[in-house]
């Protein structure tokens, strides 16, 4: 028994001697790369996708009902101001016109004869009044038929291009039914969609701003400046986005409706943003657990601090952050997932 206790004691002494040579080493600080936040961006470009739409499209319709006898235009055709684009069958109206003309001429002669007889006291004043009324009624009917005949010709109210022909020859149409649509081809209208956030920034002062965004049309080498035209006050029923229209004169190489377009807008110059943001690379951002939640790691005196930020927009250079950072801040751009708030780190080198 004593030998066993002695053996255990010797073994414990031997182990103690082994562990006395082991030293505890502290973990080396995590090596990270950093960038310094530069001055705020003076321009905030945002690209909006849109489409060329017809300028001042107007639906043309007859004022009276009838059967279409002639359709004189087709889609895509250029028309002059006052050019006849469609006609109604006016055979019945022409017959009514001849009858009304005869009635008017007869009533005029009868009134003239009645005036002579009245001057000789051969008819009473009431009889003369009746002849006068007959002439006025005949004249009104005659003029009405004249207008009816004029309404059988549908004319272009301005020079432009036929957008669509909605009826066919020999088809019966009612008053006010669209027969032909035309638009002005001396202008280019572009329609883009906007969020309610941006739309709220379009103040009367912003509308008067002389800033002109640049438009890049598909298949067209040259870019063009455009001016504000108008915007909708209600969202689109399907997309729920608001719509804004820009305009410019039609260039020599005509840009047709349906052409896709990219519009680059400097939000600051356009008066649609007054926020000074900071351009940062994507590498400094750490996503949070909620949608739209982002953080950066600030480095100061060897220690990192996790700070929430707001991303105003994403562009080809990274992101623009408008809150959470200031000029001169040093941000960690590597090993973000390994960092802990308040942890000491070592810098690989500033960029």
CSV table of C-alpha atoms in Angstrom, one decimal:
chain,number,residue,atom,x,y,z
A,1,UNK,CA,0.0,0.0,0.0
A,2,UNK,CA,2.8,2.4,0.9
A,3,UNK,CA,4.5,1.5,-2.4
A,4,UNK,CA,1.4,2.5,-4.3
A,5,UNK,CA,1.1,5.9,-2.6
A,6,UNK,CA,4.8,6.5,-3.2
A,7,UNK,CA,4.4,5.7,-6.9
A,8,UNK,CA,1.5,8.1,-7.3
A,9,UNK,CA,3.4,10.9,-5.6
A,10,UNK,CA,6.3,10.4,-7.9
A,11,UNK,CA,4.0,10.5,-11.0
A,12,UNK,CA,2.4,13.8,-9.8
A,13,UNK,CA,5.8,15.4,-9.4
A,14,UNK,CA,6.8,14.3,-12.9
A,15,UNK,CA,3.6,15.8,-14.5
A,16,UNK,CA,4.1,19.0,-12.6
A,17,UNK,CA,7.6,19.3,-14.0
A,18,UNK,CA,6.3,18.8,-17.6
A,19,UNK,CA,3.6,21.5,-17.3
A,20,UNK,CA,5.9,24.1,-15.8
A,21,UNK,CA,7.5,24.5,-19.2
A,22,UNK,CA,4.2,25.4,-21.0
A,23,UNK,CA,3.5,29.2,-21.5
A,24,UNK,CA,0.0,30.7,-22.5
A,25,UNK,CA,0.3,32.9,-25.6
A,26,UNK,CA,-2.3,35.6,-26.3
A,27,UNK,CA,-4.2,35.5,-29.7
A,28,UNK,CA,-2.7,37.9,-32.2
A,29,UNK,CA,-5.0,40.8,-33.2
A,30,UNK,CA,-7.0,40.2,-36.4
A,31,UNK,CA,-5.4,41.7,-39.4
A,32,UNK,CA,-7.8,44.0,-41.4
A,33,UNK,CA,-7.7,46.4,-44.2
A,34,UNK,CA,-9.3,49.9,-44.0
A,35,UNK,CA,-10.4,52.8,-46.1
A,36,UNK,CA,-10.9,56.5,-45.2
A,37,UNK,CA,-14.2,58.2,-45.9
A,38,UNK,CA,-13.6,61.0,-48.4
A,39,UNK,CA,-15.6,64.2,-48.9
A,40,UNK,CA,-19.3,64.0,-49.7
A,41,UNK,CA,-20.2,63.4,-53.4
A,42,UNK,CA,-21.3,66.5,-55.2
A,43,UNK,CA,-23.3,64.6,-57.7
A,44,UNK,CA,-25.8,61.8,-57.2
A,45,UNK,CA,-26.6,60.2,-60.5
A,46,UNK,CA,-29.5,57.8,-60.8
A,47,UNK,CA,-30.6,55.9,-63.9
A,48,UNK,CA,-34.2,55.5,-64.8
A,49,UNK,CA,-35.5,53.2,-67.5
A,50,UNK,CA,-38.3,54.4,-69.7
A,51,UNK,CA,-39.8,54.3,-73.1
A,52,UNK,CA,-40.6,56.7,-75.9
A,53,UNK,CA,-44.3,57.4,-76.1
A,54,UNK,CA,-46.4,59.2,-78.7
A,55,UNK,CA,-46.4,63.0,-78.3
A,56,UNK,CA,-49.8,64.7,-77.9
A,57,UNK,CA,-51.7,61.6,-79.2
A,58,UNK,CA,-55.2,62.6,-80.2
A,59,UNK,CA,-58.2,60.4,-81.0
A,60,UNK,CA,-60.3,61.5,-83.9
A,61,UNK,CA,-64.0,60.8,-84.1
A,62,UNK,CA,-67.0,61.9,-86.1
A,63,UNK,CA,-69.5,64.2,-84.6
A,64,UNK,CA,-72.4,62.2,-86.2
A,65,UNK,CA,-73.1,58.5,-86.7
A,66,UNK,CA,-73.0,56.8,-90.0
A,67,UNK,CA,-71.3,54.3,-92.2
A,68,UNK,CA,-67.6,54.8,-93.1
A,69,UNK,CA,-67.3,55.1,-96.9
A,70,UNK,CA,-63.6,56.0,-97.1
A,71,UNK,CA,-60.5,55.4,-94.9
A,72,UNK,CA,-57.8,57.4,-96.5
A,73,UNK,CA,-54.8,56.8,-94.1
A,74,UNK,CA,-53.0,53.8,-92.5
A,75,UNK,CA,-50.8,53.4,-89.4
A,76,UNK,CA,-47.5,55.1,-89.6
A,77,UNK,CA,-48.5,57.5,-92.4
A,78,UNK,CA,-47.6,61.2,-92.1
A,79,UNK,CA,-50.5,63.6,-92.5
A,80,UNK,CA,-50.9,67.4,-93.0
A,81,UNK,CA,-53.0,69.7,-90.9
A,82,UNK,CA,-56.5,69.7,-92.3
A,83,UNK,CA,-56.0,66.5,-94.4
A,84,UNK,CA,-59.1,64.3,-94.7
A,85,UNK,CA,-58.4,61.0,-93.0
A,86,UNK,CA,-61.9,59.4,-93.2
A,87,UNK,CA,-65.3,60.0,-94.7
A,88,UNK,CA,-68.9,58.9,-93.9
A,89,UNK,CA,-71.4,57.9,-96.6
A,90,UNK,CA,-73.3,61.2,-97.1
A,91,UNK,CA,-75.8,60.2,-99.9
A,92,UNK,CA,-78.8,60.6,-97.6
A,93,UNK,CA,-77.5,63.9,-96.2
A,94,UNK,CA,-77.0,65.2,-99.8
A,95,UNK,CA,-80.6,64.5,-100.6
A,96,UNK,CA,-81.7,66.2,-97.4
A,97,UNK,CA,-79.5,69.1,-98.2
A,98,UNK,CA,-81.1,69.6,-101.6
A,99,UNK,CA,-84.6,69.4,-100.0
A,100,UNK,CA,-83.7,71.9,-97.3
A,101,UNK,CA,-82.1,74.2,-99.9
A,102,UNK,CA,-85.3,74.1,-101.9
A,103,UNK,CA,-87.4,74.8,-98.8
A,104,UNK,CA,-85.3,77.7,-97.8
A,105,UNK,CA,-85.4,79.3,-101.3
A,106,UNK,CA,-89.2,78.8,-101.4
A,107,UNK,CA,-89.6,80.4,-97.9
A,108,UNK,CA,-87.4,83.3,-98.9
A,109,UNK,CA,-89.5,84.0,-102.0
A,110,UNK,CA,-92.7,83.7,-100.1
A,111,UNK,CA,-91.5,86.1,-97.5
A,112,UNK,CA,-90.4,88.6,-100.1
A,113,UNK,CA,-93.9,88.3,-101.8
A,114,UNK,CA,-95.6,88.6,-98.4
A,115,UNK,CA,-93.7,91.8,-97.6
A,116,UNK,CA,-94.9,93.4,-100.8
A,117,UNK,CA,-98.5,92.4,-100.1
A,118,UNK,CA,-98.2,93.7,-96.6
A,119,UNK,CA,-97.0,97.0,-97.8
A,120,UNK,CA,-100.3,97.2,-99.9
A,121,UNK,CA,-102.3,96.2,-96.9
A,122,UNK,CA,-103.3,93.0,-98.6
A,123,UNK,CA,-102.2,90.6,-95.8
A,124,UNK,CA,-102.2,91.1,-92.0
A,125,UNK,CA,-99.1,91.5,-89.8
A,126,UNK,CA,-99.8,88.0,-88.3
A,127,UNK,CA,-99.6,86.5,-91.8
A,128,UNK,CA,-96.3,88.3,-92.4
A,129,UNK,CA,-94.9,87.0,-89.1
A,130,UNK,CA,-95.8,83.5,-90.1
A,131,UNK,CA,-93.9,83.9,-93.4
A,132,UNK,CA,-91.0,85.3,-91.5
A,133,UNK,CA,-91.0,82.3,-89.1
A,134,UNK,CA,-91.2,79.9,-91.9
A,135,UNK,CA,-88.1,81.4,-93.5
A,136,UNK,CA,-86.2,81.3,-90.3
A,137,UNK,CA,-87.1,77.7,-89.7
A,138,UNK,CA,-86.1,76.7,-93.2
A,139,UNK,CA,-82.8,78.6,-92.9
A,140,UNK,CA,-82.0,76.8,-89.6
A,141,UNK,CA,-82.8,73.4,-91.2
A,142,UNK,CA,-80.7,74.3,-94.2
A,143,UNK,CA,-77.7,75.4,-92.2
A,144,UNK,CA,-78.0,72.3,-89.9
A,145,UNK,CA,-77.8,70.0,-93.0
A,146,UNK,CA,-74.8,72.0,-94.2
A,147,UNK,CA,-73.0,71.3,-90.9
A,148,UNK,CA,-74.0,67.7,-91.0
A,149,UNK,CA,-72.4,67.3,-94.4
A,150,UNK,CA,-69.2,69.0,-93.1
A,151,UNK,CA,-69.1,66.5,-90.2
A,152,UNK,CA,-69.0,63.6,-92.7
A,153,UNK,CA,-65.3,64.5,-93.3
A,154,UNK,CA,-62.8,63.7,-90.6
A,155,UNK,CA,-59.7,65.9,-90.7
A,156,UNK,CA,-56.3,66.0,-89.0
A,157,UNK,CA,-56.2,68.9,-86.5
A,158,UNK,CA,-52.4,69.1,-86.8
A,159,UNK,CA,-49.5,67.7,-88.8
A,160,UNK,CA,-48.3,64.4,-87.5
A,161,UNK,CA,-48.3,60.7,-87.9
A,162,UNK,CA,-51.1,58.2,-87.7
A,163,UNK,CA,-50.7,56.1,-84.6
A,164,UNK,CA,-53.6,53.7,-85.3
A,165,UNK,CA,-56.7,53.1,-87.5
A,166,UNK,CA,-59.4,51.7,-85.2
A,167,UNK,CA,-62.2,51.2,-87.7
A,168,UNK,CA,-62.7,49.6,-91.1
A,169,UNK,CA,-64.4,50.8,-94.3
A,170,UNK,CA,-68.2,50.2,-94.4
A,171,UNK,CA,-68.3,49.9,-90.7
A,172,UNK,CA,-71.0,51.8,-88.8
A,173,UNK,CA,-69.7,54.1,-86.1
A,174,UNK,CA,-71.4,56.2,-83.5
A,175,UNK,CA,-70.7,59.8,-82.7
A,176,UNK,CA,-67.6,60.1,-80.6
A,177,UNK,CA,-66.2,56.6,-81.4
A,178,UNK,CA,-62.5,56.8,-82.2
A,179,UNK,CA,-61.7,56.1,-85.9
A,180,UNK,CA,-58.1,57.3,-86.2
A,181,UNK,CA,-55.4,58.3,-83.7
A,182,UNK,CA,-52.6,60.7,-84.6
A,183,UNK,CA,-49.6,62.1,-82.8
A,184,UNK,CA,-47.1,64.9,-83.3
A,185,UNK,CA,-43.8,63.6,-84.7
A,186,UNK,CA,-41.9,66.9,-84.2
A,187,UNK,CA,-41.5,66.0,-80.5
A,188,UNK,CA,-40.1,63.1,-78.5
A,189,UNK,CA,-41.9,62.2,-75.2
A,190,UNK,CA,-40.3,59.8,-72.8
A,191,UNK,CA,-42.2,58.2,-69.9
A,192,UNK,CA,-40.4,56.9,-66.8
A,193,UNK,CA,-41.7,55.4,-63.6
A,194,UNK,CA,-41.0,56.9,-60.2
A,195,UNK,CA,-41.5,55.9,-56.6
A,196,UNK,CA,-43.6,58.0,-54.3
A,197,UNK,CA,-40.4,58.9,-52.4
A,198,UNK,CA,-38.9,60.6,-55.5
A,199,UNK,CA,-42.2,62.1,-56.6
A,200,UNK,CA,-42.6,63.8,-53.2
A,201,UNK,CA,-39.4,65.7,-54.0
A,202,UNK,CA,-40.8,67.2,-57.2
A,203,UNK,CA,-41.7,70.6,-55.8
A,204,UNK,CA,-42.8,73.6,-57.9
A,205,UNK,CA,-39.3,74.9,-57.5
A,206,UNK,CA,-37.9,71.6,-58.8
A,207,UNK,CA,-40.2,71.8,-61.8
A,208,UNK,CA,-38.8,75.3,-62.7
A,209,UNK,CA,-35.2,74.0,-62.4
A,210,UNK,CA,-33.3,74.5,-65.6
A,211,UNK,CA,-31.5,71.2,-65.2
A,212,UNK,CA,-31.8,68.8,-68.1
A,213,UNK,CA,-31.1,65.1,-67.7
A,214,UNK,CA,-29.3,63.1,-70.4
A,215,UNK,CA,-31.2,60.4,-72.3
A,216,UNK,CA,-29.6,57.4,-74.0
A,217,UNK,CA,-31.9,55.8,-76.6
A,218,UNK,CA,-31.6,52.2,-77.7
A,219,UNK,CA,-29.9,52.0,-81.1
A,220,UNK,CA,-29.0,55.7,-81.2
A,221,UNK,CA,-25.3,56.6,-80.7
A,222,UNK,CA,-25.9,60.2,-79.5
A,223,UNK,CA,-27.3,61.2,-76.2
A,224,UNK,CA,-29.8,64.1,-75.8
A,225,UNK,CA,-30.8,66.6,-73.1
A,226,UNK,CA,-34.5,66.5,-72.1
A,227,UNK,CA,-36.8,68.8,-70.2
A,228,UNK,CA,-39.5,68.1,-67.6
A,229,UNK,CA,-43.1,68.0,-69.1
A,230,UNK,CA,-45.4,66.7,-66.4
A,231,UNK,CA,-46.0,63.9,-63.9
A,232,UNK,CA,-49.0,61.9,-62.8
A,233,UNK,CA,-50.8,62.6,-59.5
A,234,UNK,CA,-52.1,59.0,-59.1
A,235,UNK,CA,-50.1,55.8,-59.2
A,236,UNK,CA,-50.5,53.3,-62.1
A,237,UNK,CA,-53.2,50.8,-61.3
A,238,UNK,CA,-51.0,47.8,-62.1
A,239,UNK,CA,-47.4,48.8,-61.2
A,240,UNK,CA,-48.5,51.2,-58.4
A,241,UNK,CA,-45.7,53.5,-59.5
A,242,UNK,CA,-46.1,57.1,-60.5
A,243,UNK,CA,-45.2,58.3,-64.1
A,244,UNK,CA,-43.2,61.3,-65.3
A,245,UNK,CA,-42.8,62.6,-68.8
A,246,UNK,CA,-39.8,64.3,-70.4
A,247,UNK,CA,-39.7,66.0,-73.8
A,248,UNK,CA,-37.3,67.2,-76.5
A,249,UNK,CA,-37.5,68.2,-80.1
A,250,UNK,CA,-37.4,65.4,-82.7
A,251,UNK,CA,-33.8,65.0,-84.0
A,252,UNK,CA,-32.9,64.6,-87.7
A,253,UNK,CA,-32.6,60.9,-87.1
A,254,UNK,CA,-36.2,60.3,-85.9
A,255,UNK,CA,-36.7,58.4,-82.7
A,256,UNK,CA,-39.9,56.3,-82.9
A,257,UNK,CA,-42.4,55.5,-80.1
A,258,UNK,CA,-41.6,52.2,-78.3
A,259,UNK,CA,-37.8,52.9,-78.3
A,260,UNK,CA,-36.3,52.0,-74.9
A,261,UNK,CA,-34.3,54.7,-73.1
A,262,UNK,CA,-32.1,55.2,-70.1
A,263,UNK,CA,-32.3,58.6,-68.4
A,264,UNK,CA,-29.4,59.6,-66.2
A,265,UNK,CA,-30.4,62.2,-63.6
A,266,UNK,CA,-28.2,64.1,-61.2
A,267,UNK,CA,-30.6,64.1,-58.3
A,268,UNK,CA,-28.8,67.0,-56.5
A,269,UNK,CA,-28.6,69.2,-59.6
A,270,UNK,CA,-32.2,68.5,-60.5
A,271,UNK,CA,-33.3,69.6,-57.0
A,272,UNK,CA,-34.7,66.2,-56.1
A,273,UNK,CA,-32.1,65.5,-53.4
A,274,UNK,CA,-30.4,67.8,-50.9
A,275,UNK,CA,-28.7,64.9,-48.9
A,276,UNK,CA,-24.9,64.9,-48.9
A,277,UNK,CA,-23.9,61.3,-49.3
A,278,UNK,CA,-20.6,59.5,-49.2
A,279,UNK,CA,-19.4,57.1,-51.9
A,280,UNK,CA,-18.3,53.8,-50.3
A,281,UNK,CA,-17.2,50.4,-51.7
A,282,UNK,CA,-19.5,47.5,-51.1
A,283,UNK,CA,-16.7,45.8,-49.1
A,284,UNK,CA,-17.3,48.0,-46.1
A,285,UNK,CA,-21.0,47.0,-45.7
A,286,UNK,CA,-22.3,44.2,-43.5
A,287,UNK,CA,-25.9,43.3,-44.0
A,288,UNK,CA,-28.2,43.1,-40.9
A,289,UNK,CA,-31.0,40.7,-40.2
A,290,UNK,CA,-33.7,43.0,-41.5
A,291,UNK,CA,-34.3,44.2,-45.1
A,292,UNK,CA,-32.5,47.4,-45.8
A,293,UNK,CA,-30.4,47.1,-42.6
A,294,UNK,CA,-26.6,47.7,-43.0
A,295,UNK,CA,-23.6,48.3,-40.8
A,296,UNK,CA,-20.0,49.5,-41.1
A,297,UNK,CA,-17.1,48.8,-38.8
A,298,UNK,CA,-15.3,52.0,-37.7
A,299,UNK,CA,-11.7,51.9,-36.7
A,300,UNK,CA,-10.4,54.3,-34.1
A,301,UNK,CA,-7.3,53.9,-31.8
A,302,UNK,CA,-6.9,50.2,-32.7
A,303,UNK,CA,-10.5,49.3,-31.8
A,304,UNK,CA,-13.5,48.6,-34.1
A,305,UNK,CA,-17.1,49.7,-33.5
A,306,UNK,CA,-20.1,48.4,-35.3
A,307,UNK,CA,-22.2,51.4,-36.6
A,308,UNK,CA,-25.6,51.3,-38.4
A,309,UNK,CA,-25.8,53.3,-41.7
A,310,UNK,CA,-28.4,54.1,-44.3
A,311,UNK,CA,-27.8,53.3,-48.0
A,312,UNK,CA,-29.3,56.0,-50.2
A,313,UNK,CA,-28.6,54.3,-53.5
A,314,UNK,CA,-26.5,51.6,-55.2
A,315,UNK,CA,-24.4,52.5,-58.2
A,316,UNK,CA,-21.6,51.1,-60.4
A,317,UNK,CA,-19.0,52.4,-57.9
A,318,UNK,CA,-20.6,50.8,-54.8
A,319,UNK,CA,-23.1,52.6,-52.6
A,320,UNK,CA,-23.9,56.1,-51.4
A,321,UNK,CA,-24.5,56.3,-47.6
A,322,UNK,CA,-26.2,59.4,-46.3
A,323,UNK,CA,-26.2,58.7,-42.5
A,324,UNK,CA,-23.9,56.9,-40.1
A,325,UNK,CA,-20.5,58.1,-41.4
A,326,UNK,CA,-18.7,61.4,-41.8
A,327,UNK,CA,-15.6,62.5,-43.7
A,328,UNK,CA,-12.4,61.2,-42.2
A,329,UNK,CA,-13.9,58.1,-40.7
A,330,UNK,CA,-11.7,55.0,-41.1
A,331,UNK,CA,-13.8,51.9,-42.1
A,332,UNK,CA,-12.8,48.3,-42.1
A,333,UNK,CA,-13.1,46.7,-45.5
A,334,UNK,CA,-12.0,43.0,-44.8
A,335,UNK,CA,-12.8,40.2,-42.5
A,336,UNK,CA,-16.1,41.9,-41.4
A,337,UNK,CA,-17.7,38.6,-40.3
A,338,UNK,CA,-14.8,37.9,-37.9
A,339,UNK,CA,-15.1,41.2,-36.1
A,340,UNK,CA,-16.5,41.7,-32.6
A,341,UNK,CA,-17.7,45.1,-31.3
A,342,UNK,CA,-14.9,46.7,-29.2
A,343,UNK,CA,-12.3,44.2,-30.4
A,344,UNK,CA,-8.7,45.3,-31.0
A,345,UNK,CA,-7.4,44.8,-34.5
A,346,UNK,CA,-4.2,45.3,-36.4
A,347,UNK,CA,-4.1,47.2,-39.7
A,348,UNK,CA,-2.6,45.7,-42.9
A,349,UNK,CA,-2.3,49.2,-44.4
A,350,UNK,CA,-4.5,52.1,-45.2
A,351,UNK,CA,-5.9,52.6,-48.7
